[in-house]
mmCIF file of C-alpha atoms and ligand atoms in Angstrom:
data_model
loop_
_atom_site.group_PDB
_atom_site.id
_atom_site.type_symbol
_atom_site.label_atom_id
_atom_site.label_comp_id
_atom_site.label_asym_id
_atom_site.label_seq_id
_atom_site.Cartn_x
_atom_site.Cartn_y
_atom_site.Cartn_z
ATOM 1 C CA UNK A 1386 92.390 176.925 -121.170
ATOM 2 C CA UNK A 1387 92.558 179.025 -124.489
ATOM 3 C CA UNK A 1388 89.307 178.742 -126.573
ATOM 4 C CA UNK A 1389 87.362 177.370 -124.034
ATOM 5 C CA UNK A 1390 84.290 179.205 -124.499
ATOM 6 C CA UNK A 1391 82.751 180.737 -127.324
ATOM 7 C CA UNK A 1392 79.858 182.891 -127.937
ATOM 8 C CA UNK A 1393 76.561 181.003 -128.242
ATOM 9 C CA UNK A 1394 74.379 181.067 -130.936
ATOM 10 C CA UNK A 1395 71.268 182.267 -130.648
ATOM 11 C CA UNK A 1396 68.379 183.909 -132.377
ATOM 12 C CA UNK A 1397 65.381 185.607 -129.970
ATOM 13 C CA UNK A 1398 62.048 185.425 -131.444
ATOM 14 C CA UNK A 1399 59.584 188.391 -130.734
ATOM 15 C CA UNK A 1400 56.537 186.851 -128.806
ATOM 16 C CA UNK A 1401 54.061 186.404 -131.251
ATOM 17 C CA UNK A 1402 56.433 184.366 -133.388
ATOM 18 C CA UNK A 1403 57.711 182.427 -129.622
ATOM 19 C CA UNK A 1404 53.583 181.640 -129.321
ATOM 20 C CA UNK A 1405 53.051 180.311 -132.865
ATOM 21 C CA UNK A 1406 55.982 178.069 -133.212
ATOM 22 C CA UNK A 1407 55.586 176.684 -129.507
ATOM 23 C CA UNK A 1408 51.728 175.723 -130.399
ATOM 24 C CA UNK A 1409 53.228 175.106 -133.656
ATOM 25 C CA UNK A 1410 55.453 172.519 -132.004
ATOM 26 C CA UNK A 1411 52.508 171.252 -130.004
ATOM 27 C CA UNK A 1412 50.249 170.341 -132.893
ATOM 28 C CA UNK A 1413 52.844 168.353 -134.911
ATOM 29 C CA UNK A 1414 54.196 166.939 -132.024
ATOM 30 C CA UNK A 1415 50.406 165.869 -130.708
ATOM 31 C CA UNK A 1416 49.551 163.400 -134.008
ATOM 32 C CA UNK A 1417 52.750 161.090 -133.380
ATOM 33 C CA UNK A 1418 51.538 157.932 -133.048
ATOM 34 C CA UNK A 1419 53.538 154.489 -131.727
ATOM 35 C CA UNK A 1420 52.411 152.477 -134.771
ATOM 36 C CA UNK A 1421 52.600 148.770 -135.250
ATOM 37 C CA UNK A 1422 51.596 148.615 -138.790
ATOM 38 C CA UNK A 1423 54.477 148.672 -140.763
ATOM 39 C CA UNK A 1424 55.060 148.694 -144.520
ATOM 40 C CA UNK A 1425 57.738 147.255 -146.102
ATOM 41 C CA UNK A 1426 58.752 150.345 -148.040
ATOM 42 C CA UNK A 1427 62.386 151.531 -147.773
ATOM 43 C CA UNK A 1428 63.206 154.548 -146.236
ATOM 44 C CA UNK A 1429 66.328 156.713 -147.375
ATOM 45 C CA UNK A 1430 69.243 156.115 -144.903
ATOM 46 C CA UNK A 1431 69.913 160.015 -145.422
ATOM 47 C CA UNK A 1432 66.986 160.660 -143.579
ATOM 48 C CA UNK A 1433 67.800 158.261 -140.530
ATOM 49 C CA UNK A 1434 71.187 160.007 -140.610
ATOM 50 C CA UNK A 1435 69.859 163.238 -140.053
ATOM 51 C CA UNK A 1436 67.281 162.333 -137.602
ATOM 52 C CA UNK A 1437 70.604 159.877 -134.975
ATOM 53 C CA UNK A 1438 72.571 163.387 -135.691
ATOM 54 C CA UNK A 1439 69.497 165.337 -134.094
ATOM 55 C CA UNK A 1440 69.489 162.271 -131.547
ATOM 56 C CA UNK A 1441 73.003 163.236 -131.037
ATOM 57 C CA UNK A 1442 72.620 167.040 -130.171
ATOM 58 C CA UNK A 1443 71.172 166.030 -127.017
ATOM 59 C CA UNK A 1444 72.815 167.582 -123.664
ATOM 60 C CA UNK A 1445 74.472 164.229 -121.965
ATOM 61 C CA UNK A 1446 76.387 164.294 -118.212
ATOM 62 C CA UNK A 1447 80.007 166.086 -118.494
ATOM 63 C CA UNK A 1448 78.893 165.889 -122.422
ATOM 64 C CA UNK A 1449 79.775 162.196 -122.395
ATOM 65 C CA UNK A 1450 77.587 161.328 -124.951
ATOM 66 C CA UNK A 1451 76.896 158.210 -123.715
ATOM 67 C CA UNK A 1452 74.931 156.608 -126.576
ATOM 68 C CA UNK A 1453 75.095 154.230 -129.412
ATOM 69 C CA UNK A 1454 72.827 153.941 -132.109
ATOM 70 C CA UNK A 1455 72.980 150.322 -134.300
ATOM 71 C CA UNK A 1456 70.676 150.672 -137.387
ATOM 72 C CA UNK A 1457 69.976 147.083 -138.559
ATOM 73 C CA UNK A 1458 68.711 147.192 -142.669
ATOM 74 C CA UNK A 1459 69.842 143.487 -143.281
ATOM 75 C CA UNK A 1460 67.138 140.846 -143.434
ATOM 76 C CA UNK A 1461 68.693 138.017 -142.169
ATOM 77 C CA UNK A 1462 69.686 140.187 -138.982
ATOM 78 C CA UNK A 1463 65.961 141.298 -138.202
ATOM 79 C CA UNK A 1464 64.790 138.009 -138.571
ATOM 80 C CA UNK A 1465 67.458 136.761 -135.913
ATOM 81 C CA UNK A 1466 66.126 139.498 -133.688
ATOM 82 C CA UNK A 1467 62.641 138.855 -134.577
ATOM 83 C CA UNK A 1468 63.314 135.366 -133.091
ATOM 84 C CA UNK A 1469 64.972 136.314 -129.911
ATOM 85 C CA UNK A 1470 62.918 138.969 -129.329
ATOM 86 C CA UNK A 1471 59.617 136.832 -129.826
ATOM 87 C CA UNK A 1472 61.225 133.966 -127.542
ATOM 88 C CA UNK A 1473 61.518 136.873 -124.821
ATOM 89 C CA UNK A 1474 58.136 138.079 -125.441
ATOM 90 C CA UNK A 1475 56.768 134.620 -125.496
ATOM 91 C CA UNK A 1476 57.987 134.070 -121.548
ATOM 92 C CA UNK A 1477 56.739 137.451 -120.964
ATOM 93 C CA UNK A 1478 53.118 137.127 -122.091
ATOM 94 C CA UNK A 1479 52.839 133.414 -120.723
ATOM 95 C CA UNK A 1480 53.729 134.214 -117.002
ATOM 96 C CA UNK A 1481 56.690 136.873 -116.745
ATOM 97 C CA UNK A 1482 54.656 139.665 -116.686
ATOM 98 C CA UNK A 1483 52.066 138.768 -114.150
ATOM 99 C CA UNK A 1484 48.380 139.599 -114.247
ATOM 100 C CA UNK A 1485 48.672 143.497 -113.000
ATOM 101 C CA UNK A 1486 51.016 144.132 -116.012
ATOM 102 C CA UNK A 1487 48.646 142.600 -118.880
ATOM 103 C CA UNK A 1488 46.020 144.292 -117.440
ATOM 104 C CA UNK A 1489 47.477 147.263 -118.143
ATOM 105 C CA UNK A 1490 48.683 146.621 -120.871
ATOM 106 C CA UNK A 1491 45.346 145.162 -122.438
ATOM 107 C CA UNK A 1492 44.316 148.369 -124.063
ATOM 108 C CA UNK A 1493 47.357 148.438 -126.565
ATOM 109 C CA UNK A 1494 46.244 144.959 -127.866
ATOM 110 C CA UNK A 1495 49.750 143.346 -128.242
ATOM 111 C CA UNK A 1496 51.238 140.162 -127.616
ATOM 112 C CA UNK A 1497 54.335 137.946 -128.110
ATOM 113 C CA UNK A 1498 53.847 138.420 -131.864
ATOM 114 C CA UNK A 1499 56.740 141.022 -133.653
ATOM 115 C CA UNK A 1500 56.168 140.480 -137.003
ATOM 116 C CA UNK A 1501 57.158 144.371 -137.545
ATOM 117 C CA UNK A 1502 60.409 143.633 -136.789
ATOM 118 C CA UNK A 1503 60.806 141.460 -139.818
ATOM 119 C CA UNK A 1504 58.818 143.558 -141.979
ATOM 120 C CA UNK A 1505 60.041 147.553 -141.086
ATOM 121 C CA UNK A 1506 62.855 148.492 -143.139
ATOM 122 C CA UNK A 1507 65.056 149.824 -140.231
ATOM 123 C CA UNK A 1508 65.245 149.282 -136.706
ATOM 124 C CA UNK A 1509 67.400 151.281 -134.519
ATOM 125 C CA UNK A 1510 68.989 149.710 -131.629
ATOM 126 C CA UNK A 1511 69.770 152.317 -129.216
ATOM 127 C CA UNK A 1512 72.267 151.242 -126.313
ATOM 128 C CA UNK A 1513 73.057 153.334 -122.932
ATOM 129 C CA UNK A 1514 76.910 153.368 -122.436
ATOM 130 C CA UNK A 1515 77.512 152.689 -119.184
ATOM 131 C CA UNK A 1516 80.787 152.967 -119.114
ATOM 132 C CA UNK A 1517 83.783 153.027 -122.259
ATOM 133 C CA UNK A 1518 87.181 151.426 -121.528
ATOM 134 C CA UNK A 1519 90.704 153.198 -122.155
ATOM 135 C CA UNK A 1520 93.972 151.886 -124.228
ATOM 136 C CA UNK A 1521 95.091 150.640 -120.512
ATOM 137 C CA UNK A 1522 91.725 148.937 -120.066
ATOM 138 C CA UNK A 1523 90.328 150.990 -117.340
ATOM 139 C CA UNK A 1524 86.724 151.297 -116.982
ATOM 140 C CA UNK A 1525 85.373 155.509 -117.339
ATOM 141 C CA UNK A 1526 82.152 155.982 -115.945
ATOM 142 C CA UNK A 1527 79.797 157.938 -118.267
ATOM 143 C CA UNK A 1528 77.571 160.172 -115.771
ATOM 144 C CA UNK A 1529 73.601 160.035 -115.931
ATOM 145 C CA UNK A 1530 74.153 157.229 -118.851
ATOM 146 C CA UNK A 1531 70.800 156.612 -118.657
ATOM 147 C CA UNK A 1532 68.935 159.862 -118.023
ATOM 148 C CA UNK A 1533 71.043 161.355 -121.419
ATOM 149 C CA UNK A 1534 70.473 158.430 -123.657
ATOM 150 C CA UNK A 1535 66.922 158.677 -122.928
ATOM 151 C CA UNK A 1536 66.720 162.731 -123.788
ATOM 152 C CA UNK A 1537 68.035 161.439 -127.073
ATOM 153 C CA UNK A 1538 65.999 159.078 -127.826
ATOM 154 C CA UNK A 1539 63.084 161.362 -126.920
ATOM 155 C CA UNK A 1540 64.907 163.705 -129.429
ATOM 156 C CA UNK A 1541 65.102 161.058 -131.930
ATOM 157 C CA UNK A 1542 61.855 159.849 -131.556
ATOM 158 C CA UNK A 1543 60.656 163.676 -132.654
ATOM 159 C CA UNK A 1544 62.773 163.783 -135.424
ATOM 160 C CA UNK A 1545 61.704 161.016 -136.834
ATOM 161 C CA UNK A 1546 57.855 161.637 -136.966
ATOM 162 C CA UNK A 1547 59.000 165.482 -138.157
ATOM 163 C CA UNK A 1548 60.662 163.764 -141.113
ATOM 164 C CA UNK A 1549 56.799 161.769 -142.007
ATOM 165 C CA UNK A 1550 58.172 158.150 -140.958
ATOM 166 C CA UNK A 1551 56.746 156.681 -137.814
ATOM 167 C CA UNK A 1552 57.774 154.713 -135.046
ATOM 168 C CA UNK A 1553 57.433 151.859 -132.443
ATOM 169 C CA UNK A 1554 59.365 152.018 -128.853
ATOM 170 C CA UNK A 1555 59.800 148.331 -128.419
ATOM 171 C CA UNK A 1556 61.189 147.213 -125.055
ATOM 172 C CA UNK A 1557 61.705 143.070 -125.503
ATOM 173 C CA UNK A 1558 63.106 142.341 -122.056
ATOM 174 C CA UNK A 1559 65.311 141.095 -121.319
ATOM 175 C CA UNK A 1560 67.161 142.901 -124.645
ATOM 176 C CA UNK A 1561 70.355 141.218 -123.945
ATOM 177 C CA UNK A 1562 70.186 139.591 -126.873
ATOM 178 C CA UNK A 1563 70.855 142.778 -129.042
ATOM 179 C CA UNK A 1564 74.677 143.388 -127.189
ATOM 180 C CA UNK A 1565 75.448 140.201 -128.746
ATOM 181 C CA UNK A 1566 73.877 140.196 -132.518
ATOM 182 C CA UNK A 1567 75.205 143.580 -132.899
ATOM 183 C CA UNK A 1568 78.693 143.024 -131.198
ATOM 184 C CA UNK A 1569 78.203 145.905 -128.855
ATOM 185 C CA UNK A 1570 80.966 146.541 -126.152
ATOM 186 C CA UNK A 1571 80.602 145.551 -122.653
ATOM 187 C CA UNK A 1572 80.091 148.543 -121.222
ATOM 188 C CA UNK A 1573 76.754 149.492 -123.220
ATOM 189 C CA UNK A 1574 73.032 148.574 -122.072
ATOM 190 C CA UNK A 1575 70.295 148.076 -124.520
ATOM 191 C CA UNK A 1576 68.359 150.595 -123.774
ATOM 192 C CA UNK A 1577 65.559 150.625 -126.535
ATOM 193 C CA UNK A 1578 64.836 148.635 -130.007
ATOM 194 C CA UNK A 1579 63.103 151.659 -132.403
ATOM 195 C CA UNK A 1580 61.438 150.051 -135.207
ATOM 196 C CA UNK A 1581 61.390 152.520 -137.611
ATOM 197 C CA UNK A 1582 59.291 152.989 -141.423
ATOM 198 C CA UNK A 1583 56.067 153.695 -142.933
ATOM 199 C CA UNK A 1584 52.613 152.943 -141.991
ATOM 200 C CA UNK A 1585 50.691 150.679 -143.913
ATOM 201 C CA UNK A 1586 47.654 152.267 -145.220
ATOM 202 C CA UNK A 1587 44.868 150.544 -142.757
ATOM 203 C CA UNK A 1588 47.284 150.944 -140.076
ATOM 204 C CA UNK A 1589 45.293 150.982 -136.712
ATOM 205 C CA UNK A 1590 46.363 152.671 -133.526
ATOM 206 C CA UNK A 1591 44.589 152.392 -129.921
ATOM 207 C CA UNK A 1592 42.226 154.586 -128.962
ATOM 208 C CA UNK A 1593 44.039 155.941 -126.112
ATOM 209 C CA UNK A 1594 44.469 159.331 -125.017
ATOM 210 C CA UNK A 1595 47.232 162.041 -123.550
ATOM 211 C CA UNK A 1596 47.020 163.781 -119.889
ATOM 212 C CA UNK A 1597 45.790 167.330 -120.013
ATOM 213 C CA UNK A 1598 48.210 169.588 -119.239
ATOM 214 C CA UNK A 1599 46.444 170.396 -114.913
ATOM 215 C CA UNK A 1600 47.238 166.742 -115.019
ATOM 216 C CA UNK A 1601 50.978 166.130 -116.213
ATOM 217 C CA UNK A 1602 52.165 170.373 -114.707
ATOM 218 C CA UNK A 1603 51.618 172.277 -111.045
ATOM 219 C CA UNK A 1604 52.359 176.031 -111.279
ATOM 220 C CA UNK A 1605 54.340 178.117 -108.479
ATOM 221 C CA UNK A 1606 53.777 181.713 -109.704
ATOM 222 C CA UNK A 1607 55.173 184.733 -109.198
ATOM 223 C CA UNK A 1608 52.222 186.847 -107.479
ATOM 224 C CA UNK A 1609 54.217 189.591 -106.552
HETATM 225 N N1 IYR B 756 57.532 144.251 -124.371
HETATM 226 C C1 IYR B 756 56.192 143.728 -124.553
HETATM 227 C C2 IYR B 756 55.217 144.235 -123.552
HETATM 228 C C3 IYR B 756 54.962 145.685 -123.518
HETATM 229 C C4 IYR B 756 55.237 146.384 -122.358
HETATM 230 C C5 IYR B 756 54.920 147.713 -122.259
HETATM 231 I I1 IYR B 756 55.241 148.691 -120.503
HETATM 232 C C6 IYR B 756 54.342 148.378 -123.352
HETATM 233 O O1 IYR B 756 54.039 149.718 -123.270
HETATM 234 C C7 IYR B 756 54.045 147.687 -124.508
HETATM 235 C C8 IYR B 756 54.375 146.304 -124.592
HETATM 236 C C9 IYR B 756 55.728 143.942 -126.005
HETATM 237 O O2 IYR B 756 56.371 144.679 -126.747
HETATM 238 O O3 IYR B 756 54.719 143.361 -126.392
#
């Protein structure tokens, strides 16, 4: 096949520069939050569009690109979210979950309460496709779906507290409910409801921490 590779792109930085912008990284990286306390203030949708087309650099199976991202601006269509996502939460919190899960959930404080989801300006509904359907209505199978949308969302997720906004992963499950309010295709998954803005200014986080890095790593080296 003619043309089908290309030289890559790519820019070496000496190591002194490779240390500073990977602890760099680190240190911007390390004050993201998951926030709950949203203001109502809007946020530019040139902003959002740059962060889904970061979202969308991500390397995806056979480079399917196996993703769909539904940002939802319209008040009457958070509120009918808000409401299905609340009725969800509501089952969740009264038995679904069972007594193991709230206990670990207990430090985060929540419960089947989502008033962020009326008030954020922008919530991003991120689905996994599954699988996308031909002219002849055959069914092709999108490889490591899953695995791929979640390396963008991870990528999206960094983008967006880069840019100064914050965010909230917010799994309401089930999340069937989105496929249908935003008309998605059969062969996409909801995968994740981002709720997306500014913080208000006596916004409160937990007082959790992160896993040091002997913790989350194991080395093999190379002693020779
Ligand atoms: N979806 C519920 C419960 C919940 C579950 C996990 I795992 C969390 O990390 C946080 C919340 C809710 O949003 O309240």
């Amino acid at each position: 096949m003619k043309d089908q590779f290309k030289p890559l792109d790519y820019c070496r930085f000496s190591e002194d520069e490779m240390q500073s912008r990977a602890q760099t990284h680190y240190e911007m990286m390390k004050s993201r939050r998951t926030v709950r306390h949203f203001s109502d203030e809007a946020v530019t949708q040139s902003v959002i569009d740059n962060c889904i087309l970061t979202a969308g650099t991500a390397p995806s199976g056979a480079n399917q690109q196996p993703w769909h991202f539904s940002v939802i601006r319209d008040p009457k269509l958070k509120h009918e979210i808000r409401l299905a996502a609340e009725a969800e939460e509501r089952d969740f919190y009264a038995g679904r979950a069972g007594d193991t899960w709230l206990e670990t959930l207990a430090p985060l404080g929540t419960d089947a309460n989502k008033p962020f989801l009326d008030v954020a300006p922008v919530l991003i509904a991120i689905f996994e496709e599954k699988y996308s359907i031909d002219t002849d209505g055959n069914h092709i199978k999108n490889y490591y779906s899953k695995e791929s949308t979640g390396i963008a969302t991870g990528l999206l997720i960094t983008a967006i507290h880069n840019a100064g906004l914050v965010s909230l992963t917010h799994t309401p499950s089930p999340m069937n409910f989105l496929s249908k309010i935003l008309n998605r295709p059969e062969g996409e998954r909801p995968f994740l409801l981002l709720v997306v803005g500014y913080p208000t200014k006596d916004a409160m986080v937990p007082n959790i921490q992160k896993k040091q890095l002997d913790e989350i790593c194991s080395k093999f080296e190379d002693n020779g």
